[in-house]
Amino acid sequence: MEEPTAHPKTTARSSSPSLGDSAKVVDVENVEYAKTSSSHDNPGHHHGQRAALQPPAWIAALSPEERQNLEKKLKRKIDLRLMPAIIIMYILNYIDRNNIAAAKLANLERDLNLSSVEYQTSVSILFVGYLLMQIPSNLFLNKLGKPAIYLPCCMIIWGTISAATSACTSAAGLYAVRFFLGFVEAAYFPGCLYYLSCWYTRSELGLRTAILYSGALISGAFSGLISAGVVSGLDGARGYSAWQWLFIIEGAATIAIAFACFFVLPNFPRTTTWLTEEERTLAVWRLEEDVGVDDWVGRKEQTFWQGARMAFVDFRTYVLMVLLFCIVASGTVTNFFPTVVNTLGYNRIHSLLLTAPPYVLAVIVTFANAWHADKTGERYFHIAIPMCVAIVAYIIAATTTHIAPRYLAMMLMVPSVYSGFVVALAWISNTMPRPPAKRAAALAFINAVSNCSSIYASYLYPNSAAPHYTVAMVVNCVTAFIAVCAATVMRMILSRQNKKLARGEWVEGAINVEGFRFKL
C-alpha cells in the first residue's frame, strides 16, 4: 500500500519522482496525490514521521460544525443501511452454525443413531471447513471490492446447505454437510470485520463491532426460543422430526434474507453508487485522516499475497492470535450451552428457554463495554476485566451442583467472554489499520486460528462429564487467564511503540505519520 502525499497539480505533474516514488497520480476532488512507497513496505527509506496529509479543498473549507454535521449525516446513512442488515445476517449465520446443539435436544442423535463421539465429531468438523476458507475468502473480498454481492451470495449457499441437513440419514452424511457449511460460512464473520473497518474510524469501530456481534448474542437468545417452539409444535408434522423442521425453517429464512440484502448493503466507500460524490469523498477522507494513510483504493491496488505476507511477518499478529485464541477457547462453552443448561435438571423445553436470559444480558453488557471502550479509547482493561469475571464463573460452575449458583455462573460466563472478545476484535483493526490487504489477512488469520479451539472443544463436553464438566471448566479457566496475560503483553508492546512515535522515531508496522498512536 502506498502512502499518498498531497502536491499541487502542477508540481505533481512537472516534478520528477524522487527515490522510492511512483509517477502514479490520483485526482480526488481536485486534490492530487502522488503516491510514495508505503511506510510498511520500505522502512529503510524513511527515518522519521511524515507530515499529516491535507484534505480535499472543499472539506478543508468547511467549518468544524459543518464538517461534524456532514459526518453525522453520512454515518447515519451508512448505519441505517449497513448495521441492521449485517446483524440479521449474522443472527442467521450463527443460528445455522450452532442449531445442531438444539437439534440434539430434539432427538437428532436418536434418529441418526449417533454415538456421543459421532455427535461431537459432527460439531467439530464444521470448524475444519471454517478454518480453511477464512484467509482466502477475506483476500478475495479485498480484491473484489463488492461485499454487497459477495456476502449475500455466500449466505444463499450456506442457507441451502443448512436446510439440506434435514435430509441427513447417517453420521457420514451429517459430517459432509457440516464440513461444507463451515467452508461457506467462513466468508461471513471475518469478512464483516474487514467490511466495518473499511467504513468506520478506529474510534467508531469498537461499538460497531459490538453491534455486529450482538447478532450472535441475539441468535443465542432467539435460537432457544425458536427451538422450543419447533420442538413443542412441529415434532412429527408432515412426517418430519422436530430437528428436521429446525434446519428447514432456519435455512429457508437465511435464503430469503440473503436476497433482500443484495438491495440494501453498501460496497466500499469508493464503490458504493448510491452515495453522492461528496459523500464518497468524505467517507474516504475520514479513514485517511484517522491514520494518515489512504484505505481501499481499487482492485488493481490490492494483492492477495502481499497483504498476507505483511500480516505474517508482523510479530504483533501472533500476540493478538494468542489473545483471540484463548478468549474463544474459554468461550467454547457457548457451542454447547443448551447441553450445559440441561444439567440444571429441567425438561428440554424449559432448558431451551433458560438459554435465553444469559444472552440477553450479554447483549447489554457487550454494548456497554464496547461503547465505553470507544469513548475512552482504552482497550486493555475492557478485555482483561471481563476475562477475570469469566474465570470466576467457570470456577463456580465446576465446584457446585446447586441450581442457583450454577445458573449464576451461566449468566456470568456468556456476557464476560463475549464482551471481552468484541473489544479484542476491534483491537486487531486498531493495531493493523493499513494497508487494507494486511488488515484483511490479519483479521482472517487470527479469527481462523482462534476457532481451532472449537475443533477439540466438543470432546470436552461428553454426556458422561455432566453435570460439572470439570475438565472443560478447568480448560476454560486456564485459557481465560492466558488471554489476560496476552492482553498485558500486547499493551506493553504498543505502549513502548507509542513512546517511540511520540519521539518521532520510526516504528516498524506503524503508520509513521504525525499524530498517529496505537490504542492501548
Short mmCIF file of C-alpha atoms in Angstrom, two decimals:
data_model
loop_
_atom_site.label_atom_id
_atom_site.label_comp_id
_atom_site.label_asym_id
_atom_site.label_seq_id
_atom_site.Cartn_x
_atom_site.Cartn_y
_atom_site.Cartn_z
CA MET A 1 0.00 0.00 0.00
CA GLU A 2 1.43 3.33 -0.99
CA GLU A 3 1.39 6.40 1.19
CA PRO A 4 -0.05 9.44 -0.64
CA THR A 5 1.45 12.86 -0.16
CA ALA A 6 -0.50 15.92 -1.28
CA HIS A 7 1.01 18.08 -4.02
CA PRO A 8 -0.38 20.84 -6.16
CA LYS A 9 -1.38 19.58 -9.59
CA THR A 10 1.34 21.44 -11.44
CA THR A 11 4.03 20.23 -9.07
CA ALA A 12 2.84 16.64 -9.22
CA ARG A 13 2.98 16.59 -13.00
CA SER A 14 6.20 18.51 -13.52
CA SER A 15 8.47 17.27 -10.77
CA SER A 16 10.36 14.06 -11.34
CA PRO A 17 9.82 11.33 -8.77
CA SER A 18 12.38 11.05 -6.03
CA LEU A 19 13.90 7.76 -4.87
CA GLY A 20 11.10 5.36 -3.88
CA ASP A 21 8.38 7.49 -5.51
CA SER A 22 5.99 6.33 -8.18
CA ALA A 23 4.80 8.51 -11.02
CA LYS A 24 1.23 7.39 -10.44
CA VAL A 25 -1.09 10.31 -9.58
CA VAL A 26 -4.64 10.11 -8.29
CA ASP A 27 -7.05 13.02 -8.64
CA VAL A 28 -9.67 13.12 -5.86
CA GLU A 29 -11.99 16.13 -5.75
CA ASN A 30 -9.39 18.47 -7.31
CA VAL A 31 -6.65 17.33 -4.95
CA GLU A 32 -3.93 15.22 -6.47
CA TYR A 33 -1.85 12.71 -4.54
CA ALA A 34 1.48 11.46 -5.78
CA LYS A 35 1.87 8.03 -4.25
CA THR A 36 5.03 7.11 -2.46
CA SER A 37 6.15 3.78 -1.13
CA SER A 38 4.33 2.53 1.91
CA SER A 39 5.57 3.01 5.42
CA HIS A 40 5.02 -0.72 5.74
CA ASP A 41 6.96 -1.81 2.69
CA ASN A 42 10.19 0.16 2.81
CA PRO A 43 11.09 1.05 6.36
CA GLY A 44 14.66 1.75 5.43
CA HIS A 45 13.59 4.58 3.15
CA HIS A 46 12.20 6.72 5.98
CA HIS A 47 13.95 7.74 9.16
CA GLY A 48 11.18 9.74 10.79
CA GLN A 49 7.49 10.51 10.54
CA ARG A 50 5.81 12.14 7.58
CA ALA A 51 3.71 15.26 7.94
CA ALA A 52 -0.05 14.85 8.12
CA LEU A 53 -1.93 14.80 4.80
CA GLN A 54 -4.10 17.65 3.63
CA PRO A 55 -7.85 17.19 2.99
CA PRO A 56 -9.60 17.89 -0.32
CA ALA A 57 -10.17 21.62 -0.75
CA TRP A 58 -13.93 21.56 -0.22
CA ILE A 59 -13.56 19.62 3.04
CA ALA A 60 -10.81 21.96 4.25
CA ALA A 61 -13.13 24.91 3.61
CA LEU A 62 -15.83 23.55 5.94
CA SER A 63 -16.26 24.94 9.44
CA PRO A 64 -15.97 22.38 12.28
CA GLU A 65 -19.74 22.47 12.76
CA GLU A 66 -20.40 21.92 9.04
CA ARG A 67 -17.90 19.06 8.93
CA GLN A 68 -19.44 17.46 12.01
CA ASN A 69 -22.95 17.72 10.57
CA LEU A 70 -21.90 16.20 7.25
CA GLU A 71 -20.15 13.32 9.01
CA LYS A 72 -23.18 12.66 11.21
CA LYS A 73 -25.41 12.59 8.16
CA LEU A 74 -23.05 10.22 6.34
CA LYS A 75 -22.66 7.87 9.32
CA ARG A 76 -26.41 7.81 9.88
CA LYS A 77 -26.96 6.93 6.23
CA ILE A 78 -24.41 4.10 6.35
CA ASP A 79 -25.53 2.87 9.77
CA LEU A 80 -29.15 2.56 8.62
CA ARG A 81 -28.22 0.56 5.52
CA LEU A 82 -25.31 -1.47 6.85
CA MET A 83 -25.80 -2.30 10.53
CA PRO A 84 -29.34 -3.78 10.57
CA ALA A 85 -28.53 -5.92 7.53
CA ILE A 86 -25.31 -7.40 8.87
CA ILE A 87 -26.87 -8.02 12.30
CA ILE A 88 -29.71 -10.04 10.76
CA MET A 89 -27.24 -11.85 8.51
CA TYR A 90 -25.05 -12.71 11.49
CA ILE A 91 -28.03 -13.89 13.55
CA LEU A 92 -28.80 -16.40 10.80
CA ASN A 93 -25.11 -17.25 10.31
CA TYR A 94 -24.77 -18.12 13.97
CA ILE A 95 -28.10 -19.97 14.17
CA ASP A 96 -27.25 -22.10 11.12
CA ARG A 97 -23.86 -22.93 12.58
CA ASN A 98 -25.00 -23.77 16.12
CA ASN A 99 -28.53 -25.12 15.72
CA ILE A 100 -27.11 -28.63 15.91
CA ALA A 101 -26.94 -28.16 19.71
CA ALA A 102 -30.70 -27.57 19.82
CA ALA A 103 -31.22 -30.41 17.33
CA LYS A 104 -29.53 -32.73 19.82
CA LEU A 105 -32.27 -31.98 22.34
CA ALA A 106 -34.81 -32.63 19.54
CA ASN A 107 -33.62 -36.25 19.15
CA LEU A 108 -31.07 -35.83 16.33
CA GLU A 109 -28.79 -38.40 17.97
CA ARG A 110 -31.61 -40.94 18.29
CA ASP A 111 -32.92 -40.58 14.73
CA LEU A 112 -29.49 -40.81 13.09
CA ASN A 113 -28.30 -43.42 15.57
CA LEU A 114 -25.28 -41.32 16.55
CA SER A 115 -22.92 -42.20 19.36
CA SER A 116 -21.70 -39.42 21.66
CA VAL A 117 -18.36 -39.30 19.82
CA GLU A 118 -20.06 -39.15 16.39
CA TYR A 119 -22.19 -36.21 17.51
CA GLN A 120 -19.13 -34.41 18.88
CA THR A 121 -17.31 -35.02 15.59
CA SER A 122 -20.23 -33.56 13.62
CA VAL A 123 -19.91 -30.39 15.73
CA SER A 124 -16.13 -30.21 15.33
CA ILE A 125 -15.90 -30.90 11.60
CA LEU A 126 -17.71 -27.67 10.75
CA PHE A 127 -14.75 -25.72 12.10
CA VAL A 128 -12.31 -27.58 9.84
CA GLY A 129 -14.02 -26.10 6.79
CA TYR A 130 -14.46 -22.82 8.67
CA LEU A 131 -10.71 -22.50 9.26
CA LEU A 132 -9.62 -23.44 5.74
CA MET A 133 -11.60 -20.74 3.94
CA GLN A 134 -11.26 -17.61 6.08
CA ILE A 135 -7.98 -16.18 4.77
CA PRO A 136 -8.64 -16.90 1.05
CA SER A 137 -12.15 -15.50 1.41
CA ASN A 138 -11.04 -12.22 3.02
CA LEU A 139 -8.27 -11.71 0.48
CA PHE A 140 -10.74 -12.35 -2.33
CA LEU A 141 -13.25 -9.89 -0.82
CA ASN A 142 -10.50 -7.29 -0.55
CA LYS A 143 -9.57 -7.88 -4.19
CA LEU A 144 -13.17 -7.92 -5.46
CA GLY A 145 -14.32 -4.82 -3.58
CA LYS A 146 -18.01 -5.82 -3.80
CA PRO A 147 -19.16 -7.04 -0.37
CA ALA A 148 -22.79 -6.22 -1.24
CA ILE A 149 -22.66 -9.02 -3.82
CA TYR A 150 -20.16 -11.43 -2.28
CA LEU A 151 -21.61 -11.77 1.24
CA PRO A 152 -25.28 -12.35 0.21
CA CYS A 153 -24.15 -14.93 -2.39
CA CYS A 154 -22.28 -16.83 0.32
CA MET A 155 -25.36 -16.53 2.53
CA ILE A 156 -27.63 -18.13 -0.08
CA ILE A 157 -25.24 -21.07 -0.41
CA TRP A 158 -24.89 -21.71 3.33
CA GLY A 159 -28.67 -21.37 3.82
CA THR A 160 -29.19 -24.06 1.19
CA ILE A 161 -26.64 -26.33 2.85
CA SER A 162 -28.18 -25.75 6.28
CA ALA A 163 -31.65 -26.68 5.03
CA ALA A 164 -30.16 -29.78 3.38
CA THR A 165 -29.06 -31.01 6.83
CA SER A 166 -32.68 -32.13 7.32
CA ALA A 167 -32.14 -34.82 4.67
CA CYS A 168 -29.23 -36.48 6.50
CA THR A 169 -29.80 -40.11 7.42
CA SER A 170 -26.36 -41.12 8.70
CA ALA A 171 -23.30 -39.83 10.50
CA ALA A 172 -21.33 -39.71 7.22
CA GLY A 173 -23.95 -37.51 5.56
CA LEU A 174 -24.04 -35.22 8.58
CA TYR A 175 -20.23 -34.91 8.54
CA ALA A 176 -20.23 -33.91 4.86
CA VAL A 177 -22.98 -31.31 5.24
CA ARG A 178 -21.39 -29.79 8.34
CA PHE A 179 -17.96 -29.55 6.70
CA PHE A 180 -19.27 -27.68 3.66
CA LEU A 181 -21.47 -25.47 5.84
CA GLY A 182 -18.37 -24.33 7.72
CA PHE A 183 -16.48 -23.89 4.46
CA VAL A 184 -19.04 -21.40 3.13
CA GLU A 185 -19.93 -19.70 6.43
CA ALA A 186 -16.24 -18.86 6.88
CA ALA A 187 -16.69 -15.95 4.47
CA TYR A 188 -19.06 -14.04 6.70
CA PHE A 189 -17.65 -13.07 10.09
CA PRO A 190 -14.04 -12.17 9.17
CA GLY A 191 -15.43 -10.57 6.01
CA CYS A 192 -17.76 -8.40 8.10
CA LEU A 193 -14.97 -7.36 10.46
CA TYR A 194 -12.94 -6.19 7.48
CA TYR A 195 -16.06 -4.64 5.91
CA LEU A 196 -16.69 -2.49 9.01
CA SER A 197 -13.05 -1.38 9.15
CA CYS A 198 -13.43 -0.03 5.60
CA TRP A 199 -16.24 2.34 6.67
CA TYR A 200 -15.53 3.38 10.27
CA THR A 201 -12.63 5.08 12.01
CA ARG A 202 -10.74 3.42 14.84
CA SER A 203 -12.71 5.32 17.49
CA GLU A 204 -16.01 4.15 15.96
CA LEU A 205 -15.06 0.54 15.33
CA GLY A 206 -15.45 -0.97 18.80
CA LEU A 207 -19.14 -0.09 19.12
CA ARG A 208 -19.90 -1.20 15.54
CA THR A 209 -18.10 -4.49 16.15
CA ALA A 210 -20.26 -4.94 19.26
CA ILE A 211 -23.36 -4.16 17.22
CA LEU A 212 -22.30 -6.79 14.67
CA TYR A 213 -21.57 -9.35 17.36
CA SER A 214 -24.89 -8.65 19.02
CA GLY A 215 -26.20 -10.79 16.16
CA ALA A 216 -24.51 -13.82 17.72
CA LEU A 217 -25.87 -12.93 21.15
CA ILE A 218 -29.39 -12.30 19.88
CA SER A 219 -29.26 -15.56 17.97
CA GLY A 220 -28.28 -17.33 21.18
CA ALA A 221 -31.38 -15.95 22.85
CA PHE A 222 -33.78 -16.46 19.93
CA SER A 223 -32.40 -19.82 18.89
CA GLY A 224 -33.51 -21.32 22.19
CA LEU A 225 -36.97 -19.75 21.86
CA ILE A 226 -37.36 -20.84 18.22
CA SER A 227 -36.14 -24.33 19.04
CA ALA A 228 -38.56 -24.61 21.95
CA GLY A 229 -41.44 -23.62 19.66
CA VAL A 230 -40.43 -26.05 16.91
CA VAL A 231 -39.83 -28.95 19.30
CA SER A 232 -43.17 -28.47 21.08
CA GLY A 233 -45.27 -27.72 17.98
CA LEU A 234 -43.83 -29.38 14.88
CA ASP A 235 -42.42 -32.69 16.03
CA GLY A 236 -43.86 -35.28 13.63
CA ALA A 237 -45.64 -32.73 11.41
CA ARG A 238 -45.86 -33.98 7.78
CA GLY A 239 -43.69 -36.91 8.74
CA TYR A 240 -40.66 -34.84 9.74
CA SER A 241 -38.99 -34.80 13.15
CA ALA A 242 -38.59 -31.56 15.09
CA TRP A 243 -34.85 -31.36 14.35
CA GLN A 244 -35.57 -31.61 10.60
CA TRP A 245 -38.08 -28.77 10.78
CA LEU A 246 -35.49 -26.77 12.69
CA PHE A 247 -32.97 -26.97 9.82
CA ILE A 248 -35.61 -26.44 7.10
CA ILE A 249 -37.17 -23.33 8.68
CA GLU A 250 -33.88 -21.66 9.62
CA GLY A 251 -32.22 -22.47 6.28
CA ALA A 252 -35.18 -21.10 4.30
CA ALA A 253 -35.17 -17.90 6.38
CA THR A 254 -31.45 -17.45 5.63
CA ILE A 255 -32.01 -17.69 1.87
CA ALA A 256 -34.91 -15.20 1.93
CA ILE A 257 -32.94 -12.61 3.93
CA ALA A 258 -29.90 -13.02 1.65
CA PHE A 259 -31.88 -11.95 -1.42
CA ALA A 260 -33.10 -8.83 0.39
CA CYS A 261 -29.53 -7.90 1.36
CA PHE A 262 -28.49 -7.55 -2.30
CA PHE A 263 -30.53 -4.33 -2.43
CA VAL A 264 -29.54 -2.90 0.95
CA LEU A 265 -25.82 -3.35 1.63
CA PRO A 266 -23.20 -0.79 0.54
CA ASN A 267 -19.92 -1.82 -1.06
CA PHE A 268 -16.72 0.03 -0.09
CA PRO A 269 -16.65 3.84 0.08
CA ARG A 270 -15.23 4.19 -3.43
CA THR A 271 -17.59 1.62 -4.98
CA THR A 272 -20.96 2.49 -3.38
CA THR A 273 -23.05 4.01 -6.14
CA TRP A 274 -25.98 5.26 -4.03
CA LEU A 275 -23.73 7.76 -2.20
CA THR A 276 -23.17 11.17 -3.76
CA GLU A 277 -19.70 12.09 -4.97
CA GLU A 278 -19.23 14.37 -1.96
CA GLU A 279 -20.31 11.62 0.44
CA ARG A 280 -17.88 9.15 -1.14
CA THR A 281 -15.04 11.65 -0.89
CA LEU A 282 -15.84 12.39 2.76
CA ALA A 283 -16.09 8.67 3.57
CA VAL A 284 -12.66 8.08 2.02
CA TRP A 285 -11.08 11.10 3.70
CA ARG A 286 -12.38 10.19 7.18
CA LEU A 287 -10.47 6.92 7.06
CA GLU A 288 -7.37 8.52 5.59
CA GLU A 289 -7.42 11.29 8.20
CA ASP A 290 -7.80 8.73 11.00
CA VAL A 291 -4.39 7.15 10.44
CA GLY A 292 -2.74 9.36 7.81
CA VAL A 293 -2.78 6.76 5.01
CA ASP A 294 -5.41 6.01 2.38
CA ASP A 295 -7.51 2.84 2.64
CA TRP A 296 -9.08 0.65 -0.09
CA VAL A 297 -8.46 2.29 -3.49
CA GLY A 298 -9.31 -0.22 -6.22
CA ARG A 299 -8.87 -3.79 -7.38
CA LYS A 300 -5.52 -3.13 -9.04
CA GLU A 301 -4.12 -1.77 -5.78
CA GLN A 302 -4.85 -4.98 -3.87
CA THR A 303 -2.68 -8.07 -3.94
CA PHE A 304 -3.62 -11.42 -2.43
CA TRP A 305 -0.26 -12.44 -1.07
CA GLN A 306 1.49 -9.18 -0.26
CA GLY A 307 -1.12 -8.42 2.42
CA ALA A 308 -0.84 -11.95 3.81
CA ARG A 309 2.95 -11.76 3.90
CA MET A 310 2.89 -8.42 5.72
CA ALA A 311 0.47 -9.81 8.32
CA PHE A 312 2.52 -12.97 8.86
CA VAL A 313 5.84 -11.17 9.42
CA ASP A 314 4.36 -8.71 11.96
CA PHE A 315 5.03 -10.23 15.41
CA ARG A 316 2.01 -8.42 16.86
CA THR A 317 -0.18 -10.70 14.73
CA TYR A 318 0.89 -13.64 16.86
CA VAL A 319 0.33 -11.88 20.18
CA LEU A 320 -3.18 -10.97 19.04
CA MET A 321 -3.62 -14.53 17.77
CA VAL A 322 -2.87 -15.95 21.23
CA LEU A 323 -5.23 -13.40 22.79
CA LEU A 324 -8.14 -14.23 20.48
CA PHE A 325 -7.48 -17.98 20.53
CA CYS A 326 -7.64 -18.07 24.32
CA ILE A 327 -10.76 -15.92 24.54
CA VAL A 328 -12.56 -18.13 22.01
CA ALA A 329 -11.24 -21.29 23.72
CA SER A 330 -12.59 -20.10 27.06
CA GLY A 331 -15.94 -19.34 25.42
CA THR A 332 -16.45 -22.66 23.63
CA VAL A 333 -18.99 -23.50 26.32
CA THR A 334 -21.45 -21.43 24.28
CA ASN A 335 -21.30 -24.04 21.49
CA PHE A 336 -22.85 -26.50 23.93
CA PHE A 337 -24.86 -24.09 26.04
CA PRO A 338 -28.21 -25.93 25.75
CA THR A 339 -26.46 -29.12 26.90
CA VAL A 340 -24.83 -27.33 29.85
CA VAL A 341 -28.09 -25.63 30.87
CA ASN A 342 -29.84 -29.00 30.62
CA THR A 343 -27.71 -30.17 33.58
CA LEU A 344 -29.85 -27.98 35.84
CA GLY A 345 -32.38 -30.81 35.72
CA TYR A 346 -35.33 -29.20 33.91
CA ASN A 347 -37.13 -30.73 30.92
CA ARG A 348 -35.88 -29.97 27.41
CA ILE A 349 -38.41 -27.17 26.71
CA HIS A 350 -37.55 -25.34 29.93
CA SER A 351 -33.84 -25.90 29.30
CA LEU A 352 -34.10 -24.29 25.86
CA LEU A 353 -35.99 -21.34 27.36
CA LEU A 354 -33.37 -20.91 30.10
CA THR A 355 -30.64 -20.42 27.48
CA ALA A 356 -32.14 -17.03 26.53
CA PRO A 357 -31.53 -14.79 29.63
CA PRO A 358 -27.69 -15.13 29.63
CA TYR A 359 -27.60 -13.98 26.01
CA VAL A 360 -29.95 -11.06 26.66
CA LEU A 361 -27.66 -9.93 29.48
CA ALA A 362 -24.67 -10.45 27.19
CA VAL A 363 -26.12 -8.03 24.62
CA ILE A 364 -26.46 -5.31 27.27
CA VAL A 365 -23.01 -5.86 28.82
CA THR A 366 -21.25 -6.15 25.46
CA PHE A 367 -22.78 -2.90 24.19
CA ALA A 368 -21.89 -1.05 27.38
CA ASN A 369 -18.33 -2.37 27.40
CA ALA A 370 -17.71 -1.57 23.73
CA TRP A 371 -19.30 1.88 23.98
CA HIS A 372 -17.10 2.77 26.96
CA ALA A 373 -14.00 1.36 25.21
CA ASP A 374 -14.67 3.60 22.19
CA LYS A 375 -15.46 6.64 24.32
CA THR A 376 -12.28 6.34 26.37
CA GLY A 377 -10.08 4.94 23.57
CA GLU A 378 -8.93 2.25 26.01
CA ARG A 379 -8.76 -1.45 25.08
CA TYR A 380 -6.76 -3.46 27.62
CA PHE A 381 -8.95 -3.17 30.74
CA HIS A 382 -12.10 -3.65 28.66
CA ILE A 383 -10.69 -7.08 27.77
CA ALA A 384 -8.88 -8.11 30.97
CA ILE A 385 -11.66 -7.32 33.47
CA PRO A 386 -14.38 -9.35 31.64
CA MET A 387 -12.00 -12.30 31.32
CA CYS A 388 -11.35 -12.23 35.08
CA VAL A 389 -15.12 -12.38 35.64
CA ALA A 390 -15.23 -15.39 33.28
CA ILE A 391 -12.60 -17.18 35.39
CA VAL A 392 -14.79 -16.73 38.49
CA ALA A 393 -17.84 -18.04 36.59
CA TYR A 394 -16.04 -21.19 35.45
CA ILE A 395 -14.79 -21.91 38.97
CA ILE A 396 -18.35 -21.65 40.32
CA ALA A 397 -19.71 -23.92 37.57
CA ALA A 398 -17.08 -26.59 38.24
CA THR A 399 -17.40 -26.64 42.03
CA THR A 400 -21.12 -26.68 42.83
CA THR A 401 -24.23 -28.64 41.87
CA HIS A 402 -26.75 -26.23 43.42
CA ILE A 403 -29.09 -24.75 40.84
CA ALA A 404 -28.85 -21.05 41.86
CA PRO A 405 -25.03 -20.67 41.83
CA ARG A 406 -24.71 -22.81 38.68
CA TYR A 407 -27.21 -20.66 36.79
CA LEU A 408 -25.49 -17.54 38.15
CA ALA A 409 -22.26 -18.88 36.64
CA MET A 410 -24.04 -19.40 33.31
CA MET A 411 -25.39 -15.85 33.48
CA LEU A 412 -21.84 -14.54 34.01
CA MET A 413 -19.81 -16.67 31.60
CA VAL A 414 -21.62 -15.65 28.40
CA PRO A 415 -21.56 -11.83 28.92
CA SER A 416 -17.97 -11.77 30.21
CA VAL A 417 -16.43 -13.78 27.37
CA TYR A 418 -18.37 -12.04 24.61
CA SER A 419 -17.79 -8.50 25.90
CA GLY A 420 -14.03 -9.08 26.06
CA PHE A 421 -14.00 -10.79 22.68
CA VAL A 422 -15.69 -7.90 20.86
CA VAL A 423 -13.17 -5.33 22.13
CA ALA A 424 -10.29 -7.68 21.23
CA LEU A 425 -11.62 -7.93 17.66
CA ALA A 426 -11.62 -4.13 17.34
CA TRP A 427 -8.06 -4.09 18.74
CA ILE A 428 -6.88 -6.06 15.70
CA SER A 429 -8.08 -3.41 13.24
CA ASN A 430 -6.84 -0.64 15.57
CA THR A 431 -3.36 -2.19 15.69
CA MET A 432 -3.08 -3.03 11.97
CA PRO A 433 -5.11 -0.32 10.25
CA ARG A 434 -3.21 -0.17 6.93
CA PRO A 435 -2.76 -1.33 4.26
CA PRO A 436 -6.21 -2.89 3.82
CA ALA A 437 -4.84 -6.14 2.37
CA LYS A 438 -2.76 -6.65 5.52
CA ARG A 439 -5.73 -5.85 7.75
CA ALA A 440 -7.94 -8.28 5.82
CA ALA A 441 -5.34 -11.07 6.09
CA ALA A 442 -4.68 -10.43 9.79
CA LEU A 443 -8.39 -10.44 10.68
CA ALA A 444 -8.99 -13.67 8.78
CA PHE A 445 -5.86 -15.41 10.03
CA ILE A 446 -6.41 -14.53 13.69
CA ASN A 447 -10.11 -15.40 13.53
CA ALA A 448 -9.33 -18.71 11.79
CA VAL A 449 -6.72 -19.78 14.33
CA SER A 450 -8.89 -18.67 17.24
CA ASN A 451 -11.62 -21.02 16.06
CA CYS A 452 -9.28 -24.02 16.13
CA SER A 453 -10.33 -24.44 19.75
CA SER A 454 -13.83 -25.34 18.55
CA ILE A 455 -12.44 -28.49 16.91
CA TYR A 456 -11.29 -30.07 20.16
CA ALA A 457 -13.83 -28.38 22.45
CA SER A 458 -16.70 -30.69 21.55
CA TYR A 459 -14.80 -33.60 23.11
CA LEU A 460 -14.67 -31.72 26.44
CA TYR A 461 -18.46 -31.92 26.81
CA PRO A 462 -19.37 -35.63 26.57
CA ASN A 463 -22.58 -36.74 28.26
CA SER A 464 -20.51 -38.66 30.78
CA ALA A 465 -18.91 -35.43 32.07
CA ALA A 466 -22.23 -33.90 33.19
CA PRO A 467 -23.13 -32.03 35.30
CA HIS A 468 -19.81 -30.43 36.33
CA TYR A 469 -17.88 -30.73 33.04
CA THR A 470 -14.84 -30.28 35.26
CA VAL A 471 -12.18 -30.75 32.58
CA ALA A 472 -13.93 -28.27 30.28
CA MET A 473 -14.27 -25.65 33.01
CA VAL A 474 -10.62 -26.03 34.03
CA VAL A 475 -9.52 -25.59 30.41
CA ASN A 476 -11.78 -22.53 30.13
CA CYS A 477 -10.22 -21.04 33.28
CA VAL A 478 -6.66 -21.58 32.07
CA THR A 479 -7.29 -20.14 28.61
CA ALA A 480 -9.07 -17.10 30.09
CA PHE A 481 -6.02 -16.47 32.29
CA ILE A 482 -3.65 -16.79 29.31
CA ALA A 483 -5.85 -14.32 27.42
CA VAL A 484 -5.34 -11.77 30.21
CA CYS A 485 -1.58 -12.37 30.02
CA ALA A 486 -1.56 -11.93 26.22
CA ALA A 487 -3.53 -8.68 26.52
CA THR A 488 -1.00 -7.45 29.08
CA VAL A 489 1.90 -8.24 26.73
CA MET A 490 0.10 -6.50 23.85
CA ARG A 491 -0.44 -3.38 25.93
CA MET A 492 3.25 -3.28 26.90
CA ILE A 493 4.34 -3.63 23.27
CA LEU A 494 2.02 -0.90 21.99
CA SER A 495 2.88 1.42 24.88
CA ARG A 496 6.58 1.12 24.04
CA GLN A 497 5.86 1.77 20.35
CA ASN A 498 3.72 4.82 21.18
CA LYS A 499 6.63 6.29 23.14
CA LYS A 500 8.86 5.89 20.07
CA LEU A 501 6.21 7.52 17.87
CA ALA A 502 5.97 10.42 20.32
CA ARG A 503 9.74 10.94 19.96
CA GLY A 504 9.40 10.92 16.17
CA GLU A 505 11.23 7.62 15.77
CA TRP A 506 10.47 5.07 13.06
CA VAL A 507 8.28 2.17 14.27
CA GLU A 508 8.05 -0.98 12.16
CA GLY A 509 4.43 -1.86 11.35
CA ALA A 510 3.05 1.51 12.50
CA ILE A 511 1.56 4.31 10.44
CA ASN A 512 4.56 6.62 10.66
CA VAL A 513 2.75 9.91 10.18
CA GLU A 514 2.37 12.83 12.50
CA GLY A 515 -0.14 12.27 15.32
CA PHE A 516 -0.72 8.53 14.89
CA ARG A 517 -0.78 6.46 18.10
CA PHE A 518 -1.86 2.89 18.82
CA LYS A 519 -4.87 2.41 21.07
CA LEU A 520 -4.00 0.80 24.40
#
